XYZ file of C-alpha atoms in Angstrom:
593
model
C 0.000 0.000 0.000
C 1.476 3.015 -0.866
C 2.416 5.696 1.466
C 0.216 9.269 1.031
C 2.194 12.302 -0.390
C 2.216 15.424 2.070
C 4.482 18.266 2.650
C 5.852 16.453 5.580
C 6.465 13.146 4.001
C 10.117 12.448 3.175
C 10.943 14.861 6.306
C 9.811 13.127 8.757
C 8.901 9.643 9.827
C 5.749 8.413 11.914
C 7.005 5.822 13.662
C 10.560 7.749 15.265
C 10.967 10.521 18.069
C 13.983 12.594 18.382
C 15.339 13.598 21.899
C 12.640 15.860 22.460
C 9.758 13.754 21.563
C 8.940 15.360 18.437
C 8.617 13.485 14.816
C 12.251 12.852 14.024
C 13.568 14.645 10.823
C 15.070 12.423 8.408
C 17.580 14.767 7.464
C 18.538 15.586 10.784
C 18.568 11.831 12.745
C 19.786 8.612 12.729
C 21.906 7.148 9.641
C 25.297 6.536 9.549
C 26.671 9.161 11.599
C 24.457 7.512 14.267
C 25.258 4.001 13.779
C 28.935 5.225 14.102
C 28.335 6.417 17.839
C 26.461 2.945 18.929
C 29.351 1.116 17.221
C 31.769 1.739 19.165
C 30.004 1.331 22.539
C 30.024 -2.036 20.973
C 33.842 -2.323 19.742
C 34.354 -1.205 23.323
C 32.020 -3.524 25.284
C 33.824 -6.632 23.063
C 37.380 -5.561 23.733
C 36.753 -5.397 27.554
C 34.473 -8.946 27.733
C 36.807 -11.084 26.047
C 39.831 -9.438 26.619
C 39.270 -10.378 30.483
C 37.595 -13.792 29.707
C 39.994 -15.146 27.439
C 43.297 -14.189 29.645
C 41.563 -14.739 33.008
C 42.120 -18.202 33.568
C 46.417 -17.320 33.755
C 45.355 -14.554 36.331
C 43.366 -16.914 38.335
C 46.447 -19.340 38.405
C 49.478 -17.152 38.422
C 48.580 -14.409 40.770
C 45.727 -15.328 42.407
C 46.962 -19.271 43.193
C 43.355 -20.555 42.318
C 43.306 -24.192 41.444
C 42.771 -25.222 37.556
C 39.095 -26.469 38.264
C 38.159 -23.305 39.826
C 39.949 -20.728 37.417
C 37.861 -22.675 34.441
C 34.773 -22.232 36.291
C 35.584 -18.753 37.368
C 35.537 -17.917 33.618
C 32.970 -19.428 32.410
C 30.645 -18.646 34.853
C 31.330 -14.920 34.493
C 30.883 -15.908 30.468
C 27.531 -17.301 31.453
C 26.493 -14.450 33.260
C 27.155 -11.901 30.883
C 25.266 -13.761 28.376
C 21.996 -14.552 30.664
C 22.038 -11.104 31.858
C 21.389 -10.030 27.927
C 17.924 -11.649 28.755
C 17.610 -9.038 31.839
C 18.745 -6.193 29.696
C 16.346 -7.165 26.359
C 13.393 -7.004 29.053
C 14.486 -3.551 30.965
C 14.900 -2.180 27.573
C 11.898 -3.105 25.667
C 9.789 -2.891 28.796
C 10.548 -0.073 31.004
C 13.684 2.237 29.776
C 14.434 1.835 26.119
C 17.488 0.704 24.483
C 18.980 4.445 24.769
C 19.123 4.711 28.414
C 20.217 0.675 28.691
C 22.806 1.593 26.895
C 23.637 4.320 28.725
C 23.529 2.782 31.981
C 25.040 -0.576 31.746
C 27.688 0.895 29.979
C 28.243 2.873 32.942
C 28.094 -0.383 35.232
C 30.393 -1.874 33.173
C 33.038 1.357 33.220
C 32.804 0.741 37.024
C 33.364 -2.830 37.147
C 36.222 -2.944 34.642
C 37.281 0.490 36.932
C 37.344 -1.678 40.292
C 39.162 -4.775 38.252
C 41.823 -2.275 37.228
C 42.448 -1.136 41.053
C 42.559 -4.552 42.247
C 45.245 -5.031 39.794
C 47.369 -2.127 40.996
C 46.937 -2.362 44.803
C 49.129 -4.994 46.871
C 46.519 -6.091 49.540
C 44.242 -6.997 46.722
C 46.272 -9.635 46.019
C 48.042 -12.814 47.309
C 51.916 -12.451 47.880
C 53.626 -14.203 44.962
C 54.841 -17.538 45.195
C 58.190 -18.159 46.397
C 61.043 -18.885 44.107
C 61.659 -22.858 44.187
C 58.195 -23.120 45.896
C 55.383 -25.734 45.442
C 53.062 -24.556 47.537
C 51.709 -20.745 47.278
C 49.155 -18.644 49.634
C 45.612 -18.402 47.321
C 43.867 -15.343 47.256
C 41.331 -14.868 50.636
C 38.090 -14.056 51.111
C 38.470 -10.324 50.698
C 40.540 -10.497 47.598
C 38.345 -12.937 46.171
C 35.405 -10.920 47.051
C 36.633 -7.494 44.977
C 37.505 -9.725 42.188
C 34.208 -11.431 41.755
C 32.368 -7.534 42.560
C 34.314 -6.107 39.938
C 34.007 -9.710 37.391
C 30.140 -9.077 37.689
C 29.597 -5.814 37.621
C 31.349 -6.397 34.148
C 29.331 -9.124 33.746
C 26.068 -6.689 34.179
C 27.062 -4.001 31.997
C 27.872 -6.433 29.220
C 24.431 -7.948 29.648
C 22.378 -5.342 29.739
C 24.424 -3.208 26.859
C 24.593 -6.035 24.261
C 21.165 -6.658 24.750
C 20.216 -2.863 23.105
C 23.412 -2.360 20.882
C 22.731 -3.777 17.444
C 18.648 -3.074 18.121
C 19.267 1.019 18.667
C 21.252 0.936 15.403
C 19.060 -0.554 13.367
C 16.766 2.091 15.474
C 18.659 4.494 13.354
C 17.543 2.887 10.171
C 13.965 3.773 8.056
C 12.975 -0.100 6.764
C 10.078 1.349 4.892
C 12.527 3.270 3.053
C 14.033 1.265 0.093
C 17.700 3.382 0.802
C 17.598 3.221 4.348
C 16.459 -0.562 4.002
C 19.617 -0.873 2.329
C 22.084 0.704 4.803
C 20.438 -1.301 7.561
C 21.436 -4.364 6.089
C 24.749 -2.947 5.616
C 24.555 -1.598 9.247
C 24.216 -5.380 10.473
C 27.203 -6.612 8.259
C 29.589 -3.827 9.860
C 28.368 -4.490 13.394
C 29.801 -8.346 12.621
C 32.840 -7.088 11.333
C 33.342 -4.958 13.972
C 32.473 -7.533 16.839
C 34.940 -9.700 15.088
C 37.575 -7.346 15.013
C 36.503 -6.275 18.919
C 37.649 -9.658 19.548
C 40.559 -10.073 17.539
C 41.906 -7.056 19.068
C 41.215 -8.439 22.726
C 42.767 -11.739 22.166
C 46.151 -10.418 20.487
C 47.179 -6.986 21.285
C 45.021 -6.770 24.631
C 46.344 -10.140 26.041
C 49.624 -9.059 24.870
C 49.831 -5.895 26.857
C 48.342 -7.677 30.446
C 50.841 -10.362 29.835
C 54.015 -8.469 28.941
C 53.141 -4.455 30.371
C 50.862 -5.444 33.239
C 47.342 -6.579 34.154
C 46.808 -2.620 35.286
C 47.520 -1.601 32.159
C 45.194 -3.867 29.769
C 42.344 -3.404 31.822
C 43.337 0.184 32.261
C 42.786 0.283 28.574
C 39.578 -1.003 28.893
C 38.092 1.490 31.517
C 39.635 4.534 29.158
C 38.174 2.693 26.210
C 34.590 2.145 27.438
C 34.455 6.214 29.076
C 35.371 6.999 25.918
C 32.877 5.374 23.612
C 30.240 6.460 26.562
C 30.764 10.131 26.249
C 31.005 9.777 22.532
C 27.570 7.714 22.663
C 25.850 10.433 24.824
C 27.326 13.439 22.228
C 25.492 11.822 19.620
C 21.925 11.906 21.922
C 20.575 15.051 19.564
C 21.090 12.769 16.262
C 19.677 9.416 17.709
C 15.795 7.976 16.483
C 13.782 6.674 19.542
C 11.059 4.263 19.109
C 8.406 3.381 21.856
C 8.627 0.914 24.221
C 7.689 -2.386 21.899
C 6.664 -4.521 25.611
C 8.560 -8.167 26.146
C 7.469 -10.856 24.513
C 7.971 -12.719 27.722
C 4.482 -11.050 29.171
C 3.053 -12.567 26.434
C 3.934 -16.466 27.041
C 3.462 -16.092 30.538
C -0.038 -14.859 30.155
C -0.797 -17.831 27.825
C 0.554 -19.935 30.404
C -1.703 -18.980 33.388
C -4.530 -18.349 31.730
C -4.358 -22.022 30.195
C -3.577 -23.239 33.770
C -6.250 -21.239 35.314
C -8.897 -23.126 32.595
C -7.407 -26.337 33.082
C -10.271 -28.340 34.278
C -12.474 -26.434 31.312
C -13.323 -28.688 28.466
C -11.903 -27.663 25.104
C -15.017 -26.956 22.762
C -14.693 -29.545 19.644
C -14.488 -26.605 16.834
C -11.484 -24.365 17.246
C -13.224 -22.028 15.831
C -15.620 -21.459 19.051
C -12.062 -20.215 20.509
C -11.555 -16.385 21.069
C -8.956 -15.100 18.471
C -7.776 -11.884 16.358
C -11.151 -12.099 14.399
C -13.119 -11.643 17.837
C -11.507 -8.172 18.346
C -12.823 -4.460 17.044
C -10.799 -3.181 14.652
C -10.678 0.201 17.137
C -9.559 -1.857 20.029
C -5.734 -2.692 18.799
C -3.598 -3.449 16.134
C -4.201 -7.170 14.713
C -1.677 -9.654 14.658
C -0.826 -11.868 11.365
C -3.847 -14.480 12.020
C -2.124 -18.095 12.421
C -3.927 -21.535 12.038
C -4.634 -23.955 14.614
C -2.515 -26.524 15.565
C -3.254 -30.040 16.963
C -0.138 -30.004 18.822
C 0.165 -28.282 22.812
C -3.794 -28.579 22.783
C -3.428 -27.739 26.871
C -2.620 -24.059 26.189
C -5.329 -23.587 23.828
C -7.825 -23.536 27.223
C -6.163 -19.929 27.411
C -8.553 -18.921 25.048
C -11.612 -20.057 25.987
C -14.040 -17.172 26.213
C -16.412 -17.441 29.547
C -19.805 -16.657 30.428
C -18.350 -14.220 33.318
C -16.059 -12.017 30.840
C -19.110 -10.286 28.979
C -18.800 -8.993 26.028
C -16.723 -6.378 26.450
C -13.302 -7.760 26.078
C -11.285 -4.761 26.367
C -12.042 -5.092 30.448
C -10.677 -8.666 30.253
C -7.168 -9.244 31.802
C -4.511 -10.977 29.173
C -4.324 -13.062 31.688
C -7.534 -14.513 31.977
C -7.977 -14.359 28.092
C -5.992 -15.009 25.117
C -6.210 -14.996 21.152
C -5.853 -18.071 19.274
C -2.843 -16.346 17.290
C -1.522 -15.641 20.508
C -1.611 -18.979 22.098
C -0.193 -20.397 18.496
C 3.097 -17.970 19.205
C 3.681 -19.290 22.293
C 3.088 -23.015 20.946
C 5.856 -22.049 18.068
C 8.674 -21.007 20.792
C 7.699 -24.549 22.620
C 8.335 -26.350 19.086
C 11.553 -24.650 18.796
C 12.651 -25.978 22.906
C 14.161 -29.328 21.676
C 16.711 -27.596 19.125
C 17.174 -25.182 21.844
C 18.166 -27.820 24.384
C 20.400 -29.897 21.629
C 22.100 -26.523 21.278
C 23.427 -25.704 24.592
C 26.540 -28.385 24.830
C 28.446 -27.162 21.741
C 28.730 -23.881 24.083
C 30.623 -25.758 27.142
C 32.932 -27.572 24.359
C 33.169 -24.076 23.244
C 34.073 -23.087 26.863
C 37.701 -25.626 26.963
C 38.632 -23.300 23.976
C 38.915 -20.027 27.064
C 40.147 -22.354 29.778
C 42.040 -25.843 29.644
C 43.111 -25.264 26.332
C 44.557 -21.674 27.507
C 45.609 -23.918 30.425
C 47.640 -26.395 27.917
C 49.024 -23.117 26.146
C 50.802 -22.184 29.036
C 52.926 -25.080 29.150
C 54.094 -25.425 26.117
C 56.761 -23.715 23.531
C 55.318 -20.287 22.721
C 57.957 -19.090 20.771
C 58.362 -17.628 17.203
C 61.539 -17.293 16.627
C 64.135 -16.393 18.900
C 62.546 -13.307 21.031
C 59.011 -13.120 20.722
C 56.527 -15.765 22.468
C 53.205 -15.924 21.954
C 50.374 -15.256 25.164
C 48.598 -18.246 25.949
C 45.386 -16.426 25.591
C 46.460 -15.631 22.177
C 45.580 -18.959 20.982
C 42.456 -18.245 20.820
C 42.952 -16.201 17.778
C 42.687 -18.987 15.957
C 39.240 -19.595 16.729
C 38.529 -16.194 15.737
C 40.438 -16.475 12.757
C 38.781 -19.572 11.980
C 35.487 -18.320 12.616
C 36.200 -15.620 9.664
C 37.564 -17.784 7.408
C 34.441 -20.088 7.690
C 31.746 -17.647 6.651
C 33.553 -16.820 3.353
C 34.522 -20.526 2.318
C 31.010 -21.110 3.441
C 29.178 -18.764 1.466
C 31.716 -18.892 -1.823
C 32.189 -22.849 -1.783
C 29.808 -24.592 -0.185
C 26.180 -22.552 -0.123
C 26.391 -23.154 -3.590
C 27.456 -26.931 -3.761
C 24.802 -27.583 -1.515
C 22.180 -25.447 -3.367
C 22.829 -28.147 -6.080
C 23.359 -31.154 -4.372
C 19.938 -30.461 -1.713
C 17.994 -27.981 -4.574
C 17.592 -25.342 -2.026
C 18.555 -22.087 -3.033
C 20.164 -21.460 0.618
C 22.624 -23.999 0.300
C 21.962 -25.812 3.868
C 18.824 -25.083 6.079
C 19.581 -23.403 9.240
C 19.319 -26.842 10.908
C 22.191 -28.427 8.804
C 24.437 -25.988 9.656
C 23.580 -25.980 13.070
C 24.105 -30.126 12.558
C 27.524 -29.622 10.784
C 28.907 -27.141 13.664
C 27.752 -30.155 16.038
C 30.125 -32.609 14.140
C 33.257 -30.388 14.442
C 32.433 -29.719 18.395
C 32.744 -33.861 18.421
C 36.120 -34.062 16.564
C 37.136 -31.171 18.385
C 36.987 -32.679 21.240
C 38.538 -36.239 19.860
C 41.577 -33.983 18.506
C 41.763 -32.482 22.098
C 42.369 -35.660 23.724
C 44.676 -36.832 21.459
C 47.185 -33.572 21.539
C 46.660 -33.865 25.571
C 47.699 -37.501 25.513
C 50.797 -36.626 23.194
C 51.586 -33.263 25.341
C 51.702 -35.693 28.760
C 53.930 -38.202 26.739
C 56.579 -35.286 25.667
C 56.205 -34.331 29.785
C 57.123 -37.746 30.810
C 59.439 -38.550 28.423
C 61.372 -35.237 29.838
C 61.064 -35.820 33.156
C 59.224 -32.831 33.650
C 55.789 -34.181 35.013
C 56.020 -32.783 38.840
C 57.422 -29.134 37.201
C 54.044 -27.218 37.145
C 56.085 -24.093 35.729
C 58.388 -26.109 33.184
C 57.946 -25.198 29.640
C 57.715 -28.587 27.598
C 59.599 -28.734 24.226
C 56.916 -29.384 22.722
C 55.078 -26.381 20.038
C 52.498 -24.659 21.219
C 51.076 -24.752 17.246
C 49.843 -28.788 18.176
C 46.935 -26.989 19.638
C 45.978 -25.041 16.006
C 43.759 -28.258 15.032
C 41.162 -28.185 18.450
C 40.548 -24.312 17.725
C 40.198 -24.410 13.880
C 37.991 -27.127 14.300
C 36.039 -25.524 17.283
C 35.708 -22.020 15.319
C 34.401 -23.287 12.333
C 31.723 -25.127 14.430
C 30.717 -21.934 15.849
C 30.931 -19.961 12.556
C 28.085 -22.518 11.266
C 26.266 -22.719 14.659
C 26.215 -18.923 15.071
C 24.806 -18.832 12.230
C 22.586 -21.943 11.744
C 21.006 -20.737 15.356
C 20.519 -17.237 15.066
C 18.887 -17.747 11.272
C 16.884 -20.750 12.992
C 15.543 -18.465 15.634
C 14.857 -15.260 13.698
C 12.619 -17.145 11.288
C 10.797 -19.289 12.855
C 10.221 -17.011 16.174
C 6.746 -15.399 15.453
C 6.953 -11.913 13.825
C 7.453 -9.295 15.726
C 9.368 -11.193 18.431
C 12.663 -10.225 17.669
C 13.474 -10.009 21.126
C 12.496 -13.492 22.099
C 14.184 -14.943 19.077
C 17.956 -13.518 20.059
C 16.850 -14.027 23.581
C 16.994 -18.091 23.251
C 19.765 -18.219 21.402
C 21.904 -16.056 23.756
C 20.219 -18.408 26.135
C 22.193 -21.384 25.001
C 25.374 -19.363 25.056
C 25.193 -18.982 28.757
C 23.567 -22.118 29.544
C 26.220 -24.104 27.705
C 29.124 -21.952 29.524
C 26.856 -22.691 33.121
C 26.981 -26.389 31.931
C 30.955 -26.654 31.584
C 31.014 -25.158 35.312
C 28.648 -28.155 36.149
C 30.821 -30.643 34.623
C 33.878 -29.330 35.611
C 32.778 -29.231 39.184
C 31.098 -32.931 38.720
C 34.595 -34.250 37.199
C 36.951 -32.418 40.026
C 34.773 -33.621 42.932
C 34.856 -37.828 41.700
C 38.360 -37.792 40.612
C 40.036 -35.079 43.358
C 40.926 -37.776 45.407
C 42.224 -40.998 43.239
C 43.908 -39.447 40.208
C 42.786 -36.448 39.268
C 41.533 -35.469 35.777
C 41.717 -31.611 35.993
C 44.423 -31.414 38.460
C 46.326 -27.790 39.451
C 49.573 -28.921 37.396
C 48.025 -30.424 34.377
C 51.033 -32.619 33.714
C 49.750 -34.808 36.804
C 46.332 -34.849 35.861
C 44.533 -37.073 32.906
C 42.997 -33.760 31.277
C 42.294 -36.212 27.749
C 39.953 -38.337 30.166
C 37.786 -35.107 30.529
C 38.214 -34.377 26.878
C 37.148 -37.418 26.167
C 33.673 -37.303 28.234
C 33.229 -33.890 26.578
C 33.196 -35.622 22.924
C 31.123 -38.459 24.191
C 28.491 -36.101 25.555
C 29.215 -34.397 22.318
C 28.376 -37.112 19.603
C 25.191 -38.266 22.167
C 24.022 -34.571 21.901
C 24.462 -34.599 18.297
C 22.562 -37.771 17.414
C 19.443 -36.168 19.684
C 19.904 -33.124 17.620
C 19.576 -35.089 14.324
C 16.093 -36.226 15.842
C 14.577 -33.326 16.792
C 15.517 -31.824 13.883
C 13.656 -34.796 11.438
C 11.020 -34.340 13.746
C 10.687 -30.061 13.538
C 8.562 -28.564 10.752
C 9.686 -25.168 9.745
C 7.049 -22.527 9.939
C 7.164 -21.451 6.107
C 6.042 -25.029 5.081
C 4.148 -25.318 7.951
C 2.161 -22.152 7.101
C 2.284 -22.844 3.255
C 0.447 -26.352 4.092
C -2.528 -24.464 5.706
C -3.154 -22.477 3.105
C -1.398 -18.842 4.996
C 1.123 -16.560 3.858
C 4.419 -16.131 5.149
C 4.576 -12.760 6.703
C 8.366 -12.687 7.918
C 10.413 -10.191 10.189
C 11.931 -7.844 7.402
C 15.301 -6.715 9.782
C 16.984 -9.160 11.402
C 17.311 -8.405 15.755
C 19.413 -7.983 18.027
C 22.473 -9.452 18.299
C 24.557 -10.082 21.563
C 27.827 -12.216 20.403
């Protein structure tokens, strides 16, 4: 339908406020100079998360005299965290402040929390006395110490959740979609903010870790409280050229209220003709804006009770609570997210094999010969540039060499479903984890064979480059998972719940990083006391044993994954079968990677 032609039209747009709360002016808001401000809260927010994550688990051992169990879990719980507290953020933003002032206040949180990791770094009594020379034993950190790290770890952790969550959304904020040209630089928007959380990272994991490892812990993190103050003032100069939208509501309200009200009918019979059930066609075209109507569906039949009309609500349904009363449609989104739960739950483990890549395998790093050449050695957290590095080099190959092979080969202009890709980046978790063991098992043989087994600090002649194969492998299951999921999610998440659709995947993220700390701790407390598996100096411990149970969980995970995944029906055939259009999302959400 085509927009009318007024004076105002082209000026201004209907559907975006500027800082004062008028109509913004095209001309005068959002576009690239805007983007360019959120950006870099974002370049900032990566540099800070993974620079600490991915070079924590050395601080943890070295300087704070943590054990290797509780280092791993250290990190990945404060990974976990910061990815469940995106879930927090999404609902703060889109229910009660906006994605303007999340991002303005978490990224304040955050500036504080990096602040008070930087001052534990510099003061002595924040810290454990280091270990004496010849030593074996060394004093861990106590309470105290343990208790500024962990305020200023999640106070990180809670600015990073609660900015990510509003980052990528407020840019594409900035962005007209009904606007063919604008349309355009959104999508272009999106493939910048990729690049740059890519390059966020790379810089984090290379010259980052290389400045805490060779200048100072004070003066990486340093970096990162500068960095963040910086992009914060630079995000609130830009307040006069942002577009605001209003407050969209969280999805979440929705499947809750579809919940109770089905629970509070539960002992009402279901009438035999769905069409006796209250839905989008029962409303007044006054009352609000109508959803996409969506058929009924034989499957979940308990929540459709949540919209059975009663004799007590009357007729005028504007007085009835959502949570006595539901649409059809309504009920039918809900019964879509609960389809998509079993890919959901096969998803989670790739994230705690995922998790060895920031902690054992950093661990492993640290033992072996870092050195290029004659001077300069490489940071055990710097590994994990390969992952990154693999991780870019997969979406290319991907999209030039085998999208198209597999366009041919399974005549679907896509190349592979969402769900195959997801399935492929499953498969390389599983070798990952095979490889893993086997460079652990040689790495212990090169130890014994030296004599060097009881030296926790020796360096083993032995190249640090055997580990290149676990991370390659690992990042090129994530390139395809990342991808797979958040494709999966975004389409076949109900329109307009964007939100919810980034908010399970980031869900797996943390719950996968929340299961490693599980395992971990499971692993360390059966094997502490015979021969240890994760033991303090690694070259004692049987670290391929937990590698091992990692790949078998692995390939058990993936075979449930190839089930659920016969079993799902995507929601474009699904919808195509009942005789609907497809009405999809035409921007893709946030993103908080």
């Amino acid at each position: 339908m085509a927009l009318p032609i007024t004076d105002d039209y082209g000026k201004t747009l209907n559907d975006a406020w500027d800082y004062k709360g008028q109509l913004a002016n095209r001309s005068k808001t959002g576009g690239w100079i805007s983007s360019a401000m959120i950006l870099g809260v974002e370049t900032c927010e990566r540099l800070i998360t993974l620079g600490i994550a991915f070079n924590l688990v050395t601080y943890l051992t070295g300087v704070m005299h943590l054990g290797s169990a509780t280092s791993a879990n250290t990190v990945t719980n404060f990974l976990g965290t910061s990815f469940m507290l995106c879930l927090l953020g999404g609902f703060v933003a889109d229910t009660f402040l906006g994605r303007y002032l999340t991002i303005a206040i978490f990224a304040t949180v955050q500036a504080l929390g990096v602040t008070i990791l930087t001052i534990s770094t510099i003061v002595p009594n924040l810290r454990p006395p280091p270990c004496a020379e010849n030593s074996t034993t060394c004093v861990q950190a106590n309470g105290t110490q343990l208790g500024v790290l962990h305020l200023a770890l999640y106070l990180t952790a809670l600015g990073t959740g609660g900015l990510k969550s509003s980052v990528s959304g407020f840019g594409s904020d900035q962005f007209d979609d009904k606007d063919k040209d604008e349309r355009a630089m959104m999508t272009t928007f999106f493939n910048w903010f990729y690049f740059i959380v890519s390059i966020g990272s790379l810089a984090a994991v290379t010259v980052l870790v290389y400045i805490e490892d060779n200048l100072g812990r004070q003066w990486g993190y340093g970096i990162c409280a500068c960095a963040i103050v910086v992009c914060l003032i630079v995000f609130l100069i830009g307040t006069k050229r942002y577009r605001f939208k209003k407050l969209s509501g969280s999805p979440l309200s929705q499947i809750a209220a579809v919940f109770i009200a089905a629970w509070k009918k539960r002992k009402m019979e279901l009438p035999a003709d769905p069409s006796q059930l209250f839905n989008v066609d029962d409303i007044a075209e006054t009352s609000v804006k109508k959803k996409q109507k969506l058929p009924h569906s034989k499957q979940f039949r308990f929540l459709d009770k949540a919209a059975i009309k009663t004799s007590e609500m009357g007729e005028d349904i504007k007085s009835v609570s959502k949570w006595d009363l539901a649409t059809l449609t309504d009920v039918e989104e809900v019964k879509m997210i609960v389809r998509m739960l079993p890919i959901w739950a096969t998803t989670i483990e790739f994230w705690t094999i995922h998790a060895q890549m920031t902690t054992f395998s950093v661990s492993q790093a640290e033992t072996m010969d870092r050195h290029i050449g004659s001077k300069f050695q490489i940071p055990p957290a710097s590994m994990t540039a390969f992952l990154i590095a693999s991780i870019l080099l997969t979406v290319p190959i991907y999209d030039r060499l085998v999208a198209p092979l597999a366009a041919r080969l399974f005549k679907n202009p896509q190349g592979l479903t969402p769900l195959r890709r997801v399935g492929v980046g499953l498969f390389f978790a599983t070798i990952a984890m095979v490889v893993a063991a086997l460079t652990e098992i040689k790495r212990l043989r090169v130890a014994e064979a030296h004599n060097l087994v009881q030296n926790k600090h020796a360096v083993l002649p032995m190249s640090v480059f055997w580990l290149i194969p676990q991370f390659i492998l690992t990042g090129a299951g994530e390139a395809m998972i990342y991808a797979g999921q958040l494709d999966f999610f975004l389409r076949e998440c109900p329109k307009g719940m964007k939100t919810m659709s980034t908010g399970l995947f980031l869900s797996t993220l943390s719950l996968g990083f929340f299961l490693s700390t599980l395992v971990v701790s499971i692993v360390n407390s059966l094997t502490a006391h015979s021969h240890p598996w994760l033991a303090d100096n690694l070259n004692e411990g049987r670290l391929y044993n937990f590698y091992w149970l990692l790949g078998i969980i692995s390939l058990v995970n993936f075979v449930a994954f190839v089930f659920c995944a016969k079993w799902y029906v995507y929601k474009e055939k699904w919808l195509a079968a009942e005789g609907f259009e497809v009405e999809m999302d035409e921007t893709p959400g946030p993103s908080c990677h």
